[in-house]
Amino acid sequence: MNEREQWKNRSIFIMAAVGSAVGLGNIWRFPYIAAQNGGGAFMIPYFIALLTAGIPLMIIEYGLGIRTQGSAFIALGRIRKPLRFIGWFAILSALCINIYYCMVLGWAWNFLFDISDISQWGSDLVASKQHFFKGILHLSDGPWQFEKLHWHLLLGLLTTWVVIWFIIKSGLLNIGKVLLFTVPFPAILVLILLVRGVTLDGSAVGLDYYLAPNWERLHDADVWLAAYGQIFFSLSLGFGTMIAYSSFMPKDTELPNSAAITSFANCCFSFLAGLAVFSVLGYFAVATNVPMESVTESGPGLAFIVYPAALAKLPVWVNFFGYLFFVVLLLLGIDSAFSLLETVGAALSDKFAFSRTTATTITAIFSFIAGFPLATSAGLYWLDIIDHFLMAYVITLVAIIECLAVGWILGAKNFAREVNRTAEIKIGATFSFLIKFFTPLILGVTMVLSFIKEIKTPYEGYPISAILVIGMGTIGLITIGAGLLTAVKTKNDADLGLL
Ligand code: PHE
């Protein structure tokens, strides 16, 4: 087997985990998920999800990675051999996410080139929509109308892959150095945006919309599922990423406090990013005399349509803030994207004894090519459908199984005993209750309810064929891939005692 590398120290490890967690999810996904799910009301399920599932699962993933010093399939396979399959299922989901995650970063590169004209294309919502859908995406009328492959999108995608390939290939010590830049710098930039936002007239309208709770929405299972899904996505849980990252730490590393620090850092960042986004949107709503609902309803377009249009309305320094916003998106996204690449690369090295470079290169080339449909005119539809299915089902399923496997098979008590040996904050009965009963139950119920809804009304009104082929098809492929990778026997599997 290859000698396993290690992070330089605990701070770098936590920084890497925060870098993975804080990403597009915080600034691109969080505000629109919050807006779609009742604005301020969403904060309640979100924080409940953080406490009841986010932090416990972070402790589980850290613990599994550290105790086995291996990727998700090893970490889970050590609990029971058949669970190797779930490990691979998670790892291949990370592969899928990265395919579209890098495309979103590819759009951001493209936006950077257009900022000099932002006052024109961002002059109002209609123009900004036109710029994103037609100018950047060349969006067609439906998921089966590919029209053509767009070179500028492909180039954006390629740029992202080349950047993260270089970083990951350079080894953990160098990644540590990259993180010293990609973690604090965007945080400072977001603070600048935040100060700009809250000092604008009308920002209070946006903040009120963001923070005022609407209790009614809490009856809707979808809102809860979205909250749990967002917590997992945002904390990089359920994909084997945190397992891979923690497997690069020595066995005596402190866990619960590290997990809490990572989780709170991430969620505080989301919250602050939300303030920065909604204050500017409030200003925009007041300046253009439209209700908040109409500036927040655009789904994934929020960061690419509404926000740029709002920035274009700033009294001064429009271009500066335009660049700032897209640089923030890129910097936040890059360290998350490379953590996803590392998840898959580390797993391939663990299974096939590939070198870091070989594993990373194979993964990057495969993922880049698999991203081609996303660079066609139907790309946004594909991305939206795949994102929905991975978030709503795959991530939740992996999370449920991780909780049950640690809670019941490994034994919550045994696990807690191991973890507590080096813990700064001890875990005990609450942790046990959460992972054995509460979290799996609430996740299971919300998943079933939302599946029922899915059957009744196809997601976002997409044609059934698209839902089946693109959404279910992706899950099907991940399942087959995980089955194959579990079935193939390698020398490393034998050495690890996994056969
Ligand atoms: N947490 C990242 C974000 O919020 C996305 C991510 C998910 C990264 C899963 C790694 C693993 O953008």
Short mmCIF file of C-alpha atoms and ligand atoms in Angstrom, two decimals:
data_model
loop_
_atom_site.label_atom_id
_atom_site.label_comp_id
_atom_site.label_asym_id
_atom_site.label_seq_id
_atom_site.Cartn_x
_atom_site.Cartn_y
_atom_site.Cartn_z
CA MET A 1 0.00 0.00 0.00
CA ASN A 2 1.02 3.61 -0.50
CA GLU A 3 2.24 5.44 2.56
CA ARG A 4 -0.72 7.63 3.68
CA GLU A 5 -0.02 11.33 3.85
CA GLN A 6 -1.11 13.42 6.82
CA TRP A 7 -2.22 16.98 7.48
CA LYS A 8 0.45 19.08 9.12
CA ASN A 9 -1.56 19.67 12.29
CA ARG A 10 -5.07 19.89 13.70
CA SER A 11 -5.54 23.54 12.68
CA ILE A 12 -4.79 22.73 9.06
CA PHE A 13 -7.18 19.78 9.21
CA ILE A 14 -9.97 21.96 10.60
CA MET A 15 -9.16 24.61 8.02
CA ALA A 16 -9.40 21.98 5.28
CA ALA A 17 -12.73 20.79 6.63
CA VAL A 18 -14.04 24.35 6.85
CA GLY A 19 -12.75 24.99 3.33
CA SER A 20 -14.68 21.99 2.09
CA ALA A 21 -17.80 22.92 4.00
CA VAL A 22 -17.87 26.59 3.14
CA GLY A 23 -18.52 26.71 -0.55
CA LEU A 24 -21.08 27.50 -3.19
CA GLY A 25 -23.57 25.91 -0.84
CA ASN A 26 -23.28 28.85 1.51
CA ILE A 27 -23.70 31.65 -0.95
CA TRP A 28 -25.28 30.12 -4.01
CA ARG A 29 -27.51 27.45 -2.53
CA PHE A 30 -28.31 28.60 1.01
CA PRO A 31 -30.05 31.89 0.18
CA TYR A 32 -32.28 30.41 -2.50
CA ILE A 33 -33.09 27.31 -0.49
CA ALA A 34 -33.94 29.58 2.44
CA ALA A 35 -36.03 31.79 0.19
CA GLN A 36 -37.86 28.85 -1.44
CA ASN A 37 -38.64 27.36 1.93
CA GLY A 38 -40.23 30.23 3.74
CA GLY A 39 -37.43 32.77 4.13
CA GLY A 40 -36.87 33.43 7.82
CA ALA A 41 -38.90 30.38 8.81
CA PHE A 42 -36.22 28.23 7.29
CA MET A 43 -33.76 29.24 10.01
CA ILE A 44 -35.61 27.11 12.53
CA PRO A 45 -35.42 23.73 10.77
CA TYR A 46 -31.95 24.70 9.60
CA PHE A 47 -30.58 25.18 13.11
CA ILE A 48 -32.45 22.15 14.42
CA ALA A 49 -30.91 20.15 11.58
CA LEU A 50 -27.47 21.51 12.48
CA LEU A 51 -27.76 20.44 16.10
CA THR A 52 -29.55 17.14 15.64
CA ALA A 53 -27.88 15.87 12.51
CA GLY A 54 -25.06 18.11 11.34
CA ILE A 55 -22.79 17.99 14.35
CA PRO A 56 -23.52 14.34 15.30
CA LEU A 57 -22.87 13.19 11.77
CA MET A 58 -19.72 15.26 11.56
CA ILE A 59 -18.49 13.49 14.70
CA ILE A 60 -19.40 10.14 13.12
CA GLU A 61 -17.58 10.91 9.86
CA TYR A 62 -14.49 12.27 11.62
CA GLY A 63 -14.50 9.29 13.93
CA LEU A 64 -14.86 6.75 11.14
CA GLY A 65 -12.05 8.27 9.11
CA ILE A 66 -9.68 8.53 12.03
CA ARG A 67 -10.24 5.11 13.54
CA THR A 68 -9.76 3.30 10.20
CA GLN A 69 -7.32 5.71 8.53
CA GLY A 70 -9.16 5.01 5.30
CA SER A 71 -11.77 6.22 2.79
CA ALA A 72 -15.51 5.77 3.26
CA PHE A 73 -15.61 2.22 1.89
CA ILE A 74 -12.95 1.13 4.37
CA ALA A 75 -14.45 3.11 7.23
CA LEU A 76 -17.87 1.56 6.71
CA GLY A 77 -16.57 -1.83 5.60
CA ARG A 78 -14.79 -2.18 8.92
CA ILE A 79 -18.14 -1.99 10.68
CA ARG A 80 -19.68 -4.70 8.47
CA LYS A 81 -18.25 -5.84 5.16
CA PRO A 82 -21.44 -5.27 3.08
CA LEU A 83 -21.36 -1.62 4.15
CA ARG A 84 -18.44 -1.15 1.78
CA PHE A 85 -21.16 -0.73 -0.81
CA ILE A 86 -22.60 2.30 1.03
CA GLY A 87 -19.09 3.72 1.25
CA TRP A 88 -18.71 3.51 -2.51
CA PHE A 89 -22.22 4.82 -2.99
CA ALA A 90 -21.22 7.93 -1.02
CA ILE A 91 -17.91 8.30 -2.85
CA LEU A 92 -19.54 8.04 -6.28
CA SER A 93 -22.11 10.61 -5.22
CA ALA A 94 -19.19 12.91 -4.44
CA LEU A 95 -17.95 12.26 -7.96
CA CYS A 96 -21.36 13.20 -9.40
CA ILE A 97 -21.69 16.33 -7.31
CA ASN A 98 -18.29 17.50 -8.39
CA ILE A 99 -19.24 17.08 -12.05
CA TYR A 100 -21.87 19.78 -11.73
CA TYR A 101 -20.24 21.74 -8.92
CA CYS A 102 -17.33 22.46 -11.24
CA MET A 103 -19.77 23.55 -13.95
CA VAL A 104 -21.26 26.15 -11.63
CA LEU A 105 -17.72 27.41 -11.03
CA GLY A 106 -17.34 27.35 -14.81
CA TRP A 107 -20.27 29.80 -15.08
CA ALA A 108 -18.56 32.00 -12.49
CA TRP A 109 -15.37 32.20 -14.61
CA ASN A 110 -17.56 33.24 -17.53
CA PHE A 111 -19.22 35.93 -15.48
CA LEU A 112 -15.84 37.42 -14.58
CA PHE A 113 -15.32 38.20 -18.26
CA ASP A 114 -18.64 40.04 -18.47
CA ILE A 115 -18.34 42.21 -15.38
CA SER A 116 -17.05 45.21 -17.30
CA ASP A 117 -20.52 45.44 -18.93
CA ILE A 118 -22.51 44.62 -15.82
CA SER A 119 -24.30 47.98 -15.83
CA GLN A 120 -25.78 47.08 -19.22
CA TRP A 121 -26.74 43.43 -18.89
CA GLY A 122 -27.62 43.87 -15.23
CA SER A 123 -29.73 46.99 -15.82
CA ASP A 124 -32.89 45.18 -14.67
CA LEU A 125 -34.10 41.72 -13.79
CA VAL A 126 -35.32 40.91 -17.28
CA ALA A 127 -32.00 41.87 -18.83
CA SER A 128 -30.03 40.01 -16.17
CA LYS A 129 -32.14 36.90 -16.69
CA GLN A 130 -31.60 37.16 -20.41
CA HIS A 131 -27.85 37.49 -19.84
CA PHE A 132 -27.66 34.38 -17.66
CA PHE A 133 -30.08 32.15 -19.56
CA LYS A 134 -29.22 33.24 -23.08
CA GLY A 135 -25.88 35.04 -22.93
CA ILE A 136 -24.10 32.56 -20.65
CA LEU A 137 -26.08 29.31 -20.72
CA HIS A 138 -27.80 29.50 -24.14
CA LEU A 139 -30.57 27.65 -22.39
CA SER A 140 -32.94 25.57 -24.52
CA ASP A 141 -36.61 24.77 -23.87
CA GLY A 142 -36.18 21.48 -22.09
CA PRO A 143 -33.80 18.82 -20.80
CA TRP A 144 -33.79 16.90 -24.08
CA GLN A 145 -33.00 19.90 -26.28
CA PHE A 146 -29.21 19.85 -26.12
CA GLU A 147 -28.73 22.03 -29.21
CA LYS A 148 -24.96 22.21 -28.99
CA LEU A 149 -21.88 22.05 -26.85
CA HIS A 150 -20.82 25.57 -25.88
CA TRP A 151 -17.11 26.17 -25.94
CA HIS A 152 -17.09 28.97 -23.39
CA LEU A 153 -18.88 26.72 -20.89
CA LEU A 154 -16.57 23.84 -21.62
CA LEU A 155 -13.59 26.13 -21.16
CA GLY A 156 -14.96 27.32 -17.81
CA LEU A 157 -15.39 23.69 -16.78
CA LEU A 158 -11.90 22.80 -17.95
CA THR A 159 -10.36 25.75 -16.09
CA THR A 160 -11.94 24.59 -12.85
CA TRP A 161 -10.73 21.03 -13.34
CA VAL A 162 -7.20 22.08 -14.18
CA VAL A 163 -7.00 24.31 -11.11
CA ILE A 164 -8.26 21.71 -8.66
CA TRP A 165 -6.24 18.93 -10.30
CA PHE A 166 -3.07 20.96 -9.77
CA ILE A 167 -3.88 21.67 -6.16
CA ILE A 168 -4.78 18.10 -5.23
CA LYS A 169 -1.89 16.60 -7.14
CA SER A 170 0.52 18.80 -5.20
CA GLY A 171 -0.03 16.85 -1.96
CA LEU A 172 -1.44 17.60 1.46
CA LEU A 173 1.34 19.93 2.60
CA ASN A 174 0.78 22.23 -0.36
CA ILE A 175 -2.99 21.97 -0.07
CA GLY A 176 -2.52 23.25 3.47
CA LYS A 177 -0.80 26.34 2.07
CA VAL A 178 -3.55 26.93 -0.50
CA LEU A 179 -6.10 26.75 2.30
CA LEU A 180 -4.41 29.56 4.19
CA PHE A 181 -5.55 31.73 1.32
CA THR A 182 -8.84 30.20 0.12
CA VAL A 183 -10.42 30.03 3.58
CA PRO A 184 -9.84 33.43 5.21
CA PHE A 185 -9.71 35.62 2.12
CA PRO A 186 -13.28 35.06 0.84
CA ALA A 187 -14.53 35.48 4.41
CA ILE A 188 -13.01 38.97 4.45
CA LEU A 189 -14.53 39.72 1.06
CA VAL A 190 -17.96 38.62 2.26
CA LEU A 191 -17.62 40.97 5.22
CA ILE A 192 -16.95 43.80 2.78
CA LEU A 193 -20.09 42.85 0.86
CA LEU A 194 -22.00 42.65 4.11
CA VAL A 195 -20.95 46.12 5.25
CA ARG A 196 -21.84 47.49 1.82
CA GLY A 197 -25.19 45.67 1.96
CA VAL A 198 -26.40 46.76 5.37
CA THR A 199 -25.48 50.39 4.78
CA LEU A 200 -27.76 50.59 1.74
CA ASP A 201 -31.26 52.11 1.92
CA GLY A 202 -33.87 49.37 1.96
CA SER A 203 -31.56 46.71 3.31
CA ALA A 204 -33.89 46.33 6.30
CA VAL A 205 -36.65 45.15 3.97
CA GLY A 206 -34.44 42.33 2.76
CA LEU A 207 -33.20 41.42 6.20
CA ASP A 208 -36.75 41.37 7.49
CA TYR A 209 -37.72 38.95 4.74
CA TYR A 210 -34.67 36.83 5.50
CA LEU A 211 -35.17 36.68 9.24
CA ALA A 212 -38.92 36.99 9.96
CA PRO A 213 -40.18 33.51 10.83
CA ASN A 214 -43.27 32.14 9.14
CA TRP A 215 -44.33 29.27 11.35
CA GLU A 216 -46.87 27.92 8.87
CA ARG A 217 -44.17 26.61 6.60
CA LEU A 218 -42.90 24.31 9.31
CA HIS A 219 -45.80 21.93 8.64
CA ASP A 220 -44.38 21.13 5.25
CA ALA A 221 -42.13 18.02 5.15
CA ASP A 222 -40.31 19.44 2.17
CA VAL A 223 -39.05 22.35 4.23
CA TRP A 224 -37.53 19.93 6.74
CA LEU A 225 -36.03 17.78 4.06
CA ALA A 226 -34.56 20.86 2.44
CA ALA A 227 -33.11 21.92 5.79
CA TYR A 228 -31.49 18.55 6.47
CA GLY A 229 -30.35 18.28 2.86
CA GLN A 230 -28.85 21.74 3.02
CA ILE A 231 -27.08 21.01 6.31
CA PHE A 232 -25.53 17.85 4.90
CA PHE A 233 -24.56 19.44 1.63
CA SER A 234 -23.22 22.50 3.33
CA LEU A 235 -21.19 20.55 5.88
CA SER A 236 -19.94 18.17 3.16
CA LEU A 237 -21.52 15.23 4.96
CA GLY A 238 -22.87 12.02 3.48
CA PHE A 239 -20.36 11.90 0.63
CA GLY A 240 -17.37 10.45 2.40
CA THR A 241 -15.52 13.75 2.15
CA MET A 242 -15.10 14.33 5.86
CA ILE A 243 -14.20 10.65 6.28
CA ALA A 244 -11.41 11.04 3.72
CA TYR A 245 -10.17 14.31 5.22
CA SER A 246 -10.08 12.98 8.79
CA SER A 247 -8.35 9.79 7.66
CA PHE A 248 -5.28 11.98 7.14
CA MET A 249 -5.06 12.73 10.86
CA PRO A 250 -3.39 10.61 13.55
CA LYS A 251 -5.61 8.38 15.66
CA ASP A 252 -5.36 10.49 18.80
CA THR A 253 -6.92 13.59 17.22
CA GLU A 254 -9.56 15.42 19.21
CA LEU A 255 -12.96 15.03 17.55
CA PRO A 256 -16.16 16.47 19.01
CA ASN A 257 -14.79 19.95 19.47
CA SER A 258 -13.19 19.89 16.03
CA ALA A 259 -16.56 18.83 14.59
CA ALA A 260 -18.37 21.58 16.46
CA ILE A 261 -15.86 24.22 15.34
CA THR A 262 -16.17 23.14 11.71
CA SER A 263 -19.96 23.08 11.82
CA PHE A 264 -20.42 26.39 13.60
CA ALA A 265 -17.86 28.12 11.39
CA ASN A 266 -19.74 26.92 8.35
CA CYS A 267 -23.20 27.85 9.57
CA CYS A 268 -22.10 31.26 10.84
CA PHE A 269 -20.63 31.86 7.43
CA SER A 270 -23.91 30.85 5.75
CA PHE A 271 -25.81 33.14 8.03
CA LEU A 272 -23.48 36.07 7.34
CA ALA A 273 -23.54 35.36 3.62
CA GLY A 274 -27.32 35.36 3.85
CA LEU A 275 -27.20 38.81 5.47
CA ALA A 276 -24.91 40.05 2.71
CA VAL A 277 -27.19 38.64 0.03
CA PHE A 278 -30.54 39.68 1.49
CA SER A 279 -29.47 43.20 2.46
CA VAL A 280 -28.46 43.89 -1.14
CA LEU A 281 -31.66 42.25 -2.40
CA GLY A 282 -33.71 44.43 -0.04
CA TYR A 283 -32.02 47.51 -1.43
CA PHE A 284 -32.74 46.28 -4.94
CA ALA A 285 -36.41 45.55 -4.17
CA VAL A 286 -36.92 49.03 -2.74
CA ALA A 287 -34.94 50.78 -5.48
CA THR A 288 -36.87 49.04 -8.25
CA ASN A 289 -40.15 49.09 -6.38
CA VAL A 290 -40.90 45.37 -6.47
CA PRO A 291 -41.85 43.03 -3.61
CA MET A 292 -39.17 40.85 -1.99
CA GLU A 293 -40.96 37.71 -3.23
CA SER A 294 -40.25 38.58 -6.81
CA VAL A 295 -36.54 39.13 -6.28
CA THR A 296 -36.02 35.86 -4.46
CA GLU A 297 -38.13 33.48 -6.49
CA SER A 298 -35.62 32.68 -9.18
CA GLY A 299 -34.13 29.53 -7.65
CA PRO A 300 -30.53 28.84 -8.61
CA GLY A 301 -30.59 32.07 -10.60
CA LEU A 302 -30.43 34.10 -7.42
CA ALA A 303 -26.65 34.34 -7.45
CA PHE A 304 -26.42 34.65 -11.21
CA ILE A 305 -29.45 36.80 -12.06
CA VAL A 306 -30.86 38.75 -9.16
CA TYR A 307 -27.66 39.46 -7.26
CA PRO A 308 -25.71 40.83 -10.22
CA ALA A 309 -28.71 42.99 -11.15
CA ALA A 310 -28.78 44.28 -7.60
CA LEU A 311 -25.04 45.00 -7.68
CA ALA A 312 -25.48 46.86 -10.94
CA LYS A 313 -27.82 49.23 -9.10
CA LEU A 314 -25.22 50.18 -6.47
CA PRO A 315 -24.58 53.91 -6.27
CA VAL A 316 -20.81 53.59 -6.85
CA TRP A 317 -18.13 50.98 -7.55
CA VAL A 318 -20.44 48.68 -9.46
CA ASN A 319 -17.66 46.81 -11.28
CA PHE A 320 -15.59 46.44 -8.14
CA PHE A 321 -18.44 44.75 -6.31
CA GLY A 322 -19.23 42.67 -9.36
CA TYR A 323 -15.70 41.27 -9.46
CA LEU A 324 -15.68 40.87 -5.72
CA PHE A 325 -18.80 38.75 -5.74
CA PHE A 326 -17.65 36.34 -8.43
CA VAL A 327 -14.16 36.07 -6.96
CA VAL A 328 -15.81 35.15 -3.67
CA LEU A 329 -17.86 32.46 -5.42
CA LEU A 330 -14.77 31.03 -7.08
CA LEU A 331 -12.59 31.06 -3.99
CA LEU A 332 -15.30 29.51 -1.88
CA GLY A 333 -16.04 26.86 -4.45
CA ILE A 334 -12.49 25.83 -5.29
CA ASP A 335 -11.62 24.31 -1.91
CA SER A 336 -14.94 22.47 -1.82
CA ALA A 337 -14.39 21.16 -5.34
CA PHE A 338 -10.93 19.90 -4.52
CA SER A 339 -12.20 18.21 -1.38
CA LEU A 340 -14.65 16.30 -3.57
CA LEU A 341 -11.87 15.36 -5.95
CA GLU A 342 -9.75 14.23 -3.00
CA THR A 343 -12.63 12.07 -1.74
CA VAL A 344 -12.69 10.09 -4.96
CA GLY A 345 -8.94 10.14 -5.51
CA ALA A 346 -8.16 8.91 -2.01
CA ALA A 347 -10.70 6.10 -2.40
CA LEU A 348 -9.17 4.96 -5.69
CA SER A 349 -5.70 5.02 -4.12
CA ASP A 350 -6.97 3.02 -1.16
CA LYS A 351 -8.57 0.44 -3.41
CA PHE A 352 -6.16 0.13 -6.31
CA ALA A 353 -2.90 1.38 -4.79
CA PHE A 354 -2.74 4.16 -7.40
CA SER A 355 -0.41 7.05 -6.71
CA ARG A 356 -2.01 10.38 -5.78
CA THR A 357 -1.28 11.76 -9.26
CA THR A 358 -2.73 8.77 -11.10
CA ALA A 359 -5.88 8.63 -8.99
CA THR A 360 -6.44 12.37 -9.26
CA THR A 361 -5.80 12.45 -12.99
CA ILE A 362 -8.14 9.56 -13.78
CA THR A 363 -10.91 11.11 -11.69
CA ALA A 364 -10.46 14.58 -13.14
CA ILE A 365 -10.47 13.44 -16.77
CA PHE A 366 -13.46 11.18 -16.28
CA SER A 367 -15.44 13.88 -14.45
CA PHE A 368 -14.60 16.56 -16.97
CA ILE A 369 -15.89 14.40 -19.83
CA ALA A 370 -18.95 13.35 -17.86
CA GLY A 371 -19.71 17.06 -17.48
CA PHE A 372 -20.17 17.61 -21.22
CA PRO A 373 -23.99 17.45 -21.12
CA LEU A 374 -23.85 20.31 -18.62
CA ALA A 375 -22.05 22.46 -21.16
CA THR A 376 -24.89 22.08 -23.69
CA SER A 377 -28.00 24.23 -23.89
CA ALA A 378 -29.81 21.76 -21.64
CA GLY A 379 -27.10 21.92 -18.97
CA LEU A 380 -29.00 23.86 -16.33
CA TYR A 381 -31.93 21.41 -16.44
CA TRP A 382 -29.62 18.45 -15.99
CA LEU A 383 -27.81 20.13 -13.15
CA ASP A 384 -31.05 21.02 -11.42
CA ILE A 385 -32.53 17.53 -11.68
CA ILE A 386 -29.36 15.72 -10.58
CA ASP A 387 -28.84 18.14 -7.69
CA HIS A 388 -32.40 17.59 -6.52
CA PHE A 389 -32.16 13.80 -6.53
CA LEU A 390 -28.77 13.63 -4.88
CA MET A 391 -29.81 16.08 -2.18
CA ALA A 392 -33.23 14.65 -1.50
CA TYR A 393 -32.43 10.94 -1.49
CA VAL A 394 -28.81 9.91 -1.80
CA ILE A 395 -27.31 12.11 0.87
CA THR A 396 -30.18 11.39 3.27
CA LEU A 397 -29.93 7.66 2.73
CA VAL A 398 -26.19 7.61 3.36
CA ALA A 399 -26.68 9.72 6.47
CA ILE A 400 -29.36 7.37 7.83
CA ILE A 401 -27.17 4.33 7.26
CA GLU A 402 -24.11 5.95 8.83
CA CYS A 403 -26.14 6.80 11.92
CA LEU A 404 -27.63 3.33 12.19
CA ALA A 405 -24.35 1.55 11.50
CA VAL A 406 -22.50 3.47 14.19
CA GLY A 407 -25.46 3.61 16.58
CA TRP A 408 -26.51 -0.03 16.44
CA ILE A 409 -23.79 -2.16 14.88
CA LEU A 410 -20.63 -0.54 16.12
CA GLY A 411 -22.56 0.61 19.16
CA ALA A 412 -23.03 4.26 20.07
CA LYS A 413 -21.49 3.58 23.49
CA ASN A 414 -18.36 1.95 22.09
CA PHE A 415 -17.96 4.69 19.55
CA ALA A 416 -18.42 7.38 22.19
CA ARG A 417 -15.89 5.66 24.44
CA GLU A 418 -13.30 5.67 21.64
CA VAL A 419 -14.00 9.30 20.77
CA ASN A 420 -14.04 10.48 24.37
CA ARG A 421 -10.50 9.28 24.98
CA THR A 422 -9.16 12.42 23.35
CA ALA A 423 -12.27 14.61 23.48
CA GLU A 424 -12.30 18.18 24.74
CA ILE A 425 -16.09 17.97 24.91
CA LYS A 426 -17.35 14.51 25.88
CA ILE A 427 -20.21 12.95 23.98
CA GLY A 428 -22.74 10.69 25.65
CA ALA A 429 -26.43 9.99 25.99
CA THR A 430 -27.67 12.81 23.76
CA PHE A 431 -25.37 11.77 20.96
CA SER A 432 -26.50 8.18 21.37
CA PHE A 433 -30.17 9.07 21.31
CA LEU A 434 -29.76 11.26 18.28
CA ILE A 435 -27.88 8.80 16.10
CA LYS A 436 -29.80 5.71 17.18
CA PHE A 437 -33.33 7.08 17.05
CA PHE A 438 -34.03 10.71 16.39
CA THR A 439 -31.96 11.55 13.34
CA PRO A 440 -32.63 8.36 11.34
CA LEU A 441 -36.33 8.64 12.13
CA ILE A 442 -36.75 12.26 11.13
CA LEU A 443 -34.66 11.71 8.00
CA GLY A 444 -36.59 8.57 7.09
CA VAL A 445 -39.98 10.22 7.53
CA THR A 446 -39.12 13.35 5.57
CA MET A 447 -37.60 11.24 2.83
CA VAL A 448 -40.70 9.07 2.45
CA LEU A 449 -43.05 12.06 2.52
CA SER A 450 -41.09 13.84 -0.09
CA PHE A 451 -40.91 10.71 -2.24
CA ILE A 452 -44.70 10.48 -2.15
CA LYS A 453 -44.90 14.07 -3.29
CA GLU A 454 -42.36 13.35 -6.01
CA ILE A 455 -44.56 10.61 -7.43
CA LYS A 456 -47.62 12.85 -7.40
CA THR A 457 -46.00 15.88 -9.00
CA PRO A 458 -42.73 15.57 -10.90
CA TYR A 459 -40.03 17.90 -9.59
CA GLU A 460 -40.38 21.43 -11.02
CA GLY A 461 -42.76 20.09 -13.66
CA TYR A 462 -40.02 18.41 -15.69
CA PRO A 463 -41.14 15.69 -18.13
CA ILE A 464 -41.36 12.26 -16.53
CA SER A 465 -38.78 10.96 -18.99
CA ALA A 466 -36.25 13.49 -17.72
CA ILE A 467 -36.96 12.70 -14.08
CA LEU A 468 -36.58 8.99 -14.75
CA VAL A 469 -33.56 9.06 -17.01
CA ILE A 470 -31.59 11.95 -15.55
CA GLY A 471 -32.61 11.84 -11.90
CA MET A 472 -33.28 8.17 -11.25
CA GLY A 473 -30.74 7.26 -13.95
CA THR A 474 -27.97 9.00 -12.03
CA ILE A 475 -28.91 7.17 -8.86
CA GLY A 476 -29.03 3.94 -10.88
CA LEU A 477 -25.55 4.51 -12.26
CA ILE A 478 -24.16 5.33 -8.84
CA THR A 479 -25.70 2.11 -7.52
CA ILE A 480 -24.26 -0.01 -10.33
CA GLY A 481 -20.85 1.66 -9.99
CA ALA A 482 -20.84 1.12 -6.24
CA GLY A 483 -21.82 -2.51 -6.77
CA LEU A 484 -18.98 -3.06 -9.22
CA LEU A 485 -16.37 -1.35 -7.07
CA THR A 486 -17.47 -3.41 -4.11
CA ALA A 487 -17.38 -6.63 -6.13
CA VAL A 488 -13.97 -6.14 -7.73
CA LYS A 489 -11.34 -7.66 -5.47
CA THR A 490 -7.94 -6.02 -5.19
CA LYS A 491 -4.79 -6.77 -3.27
CA ASN A 492 -5.38 -3.74 -1.08
CA ASP A 493 -8.83 -5.03 -0.12
CA ALA A 494 -7.20 -8.25 0.94
CA ASP A 495 -4.48 -6.43 2.89
CA LEU A 496 -7.10 -4.38 4.66
CA GLY A 497 -9.05 -7.50 5.59
CA LEU A 498 -12.10 -6.32 3.67
CA LEU A 499 -12.78 -9.43 1.57
N1 PHE B 1 -20.03 21.85 1.32
C1 PHE B 1 -19.84 22.32 0.00
C2 PHE B 1 -20.65 23.58 -0.19
O1 PHE B 1 -21.37 24.01 0.67
C3 PHE B 1 -20.19 21.31 -1.05
C4 PHE B 1 -19.64 19.96 -0.80
C5 PHE B 1 -20.51 18.91 -0.61
C6 PHE B 1 -18.30 19.74 -0.75
C7 PHE B 1 -20.04 17.67 -0.34
C8 PHE B 1 -17.81 18.49 -0.45
C9 PHE B 1 -18.68 17.44 -0.26
O2 PHE B 1 -20.61 24.18 -1.20
#
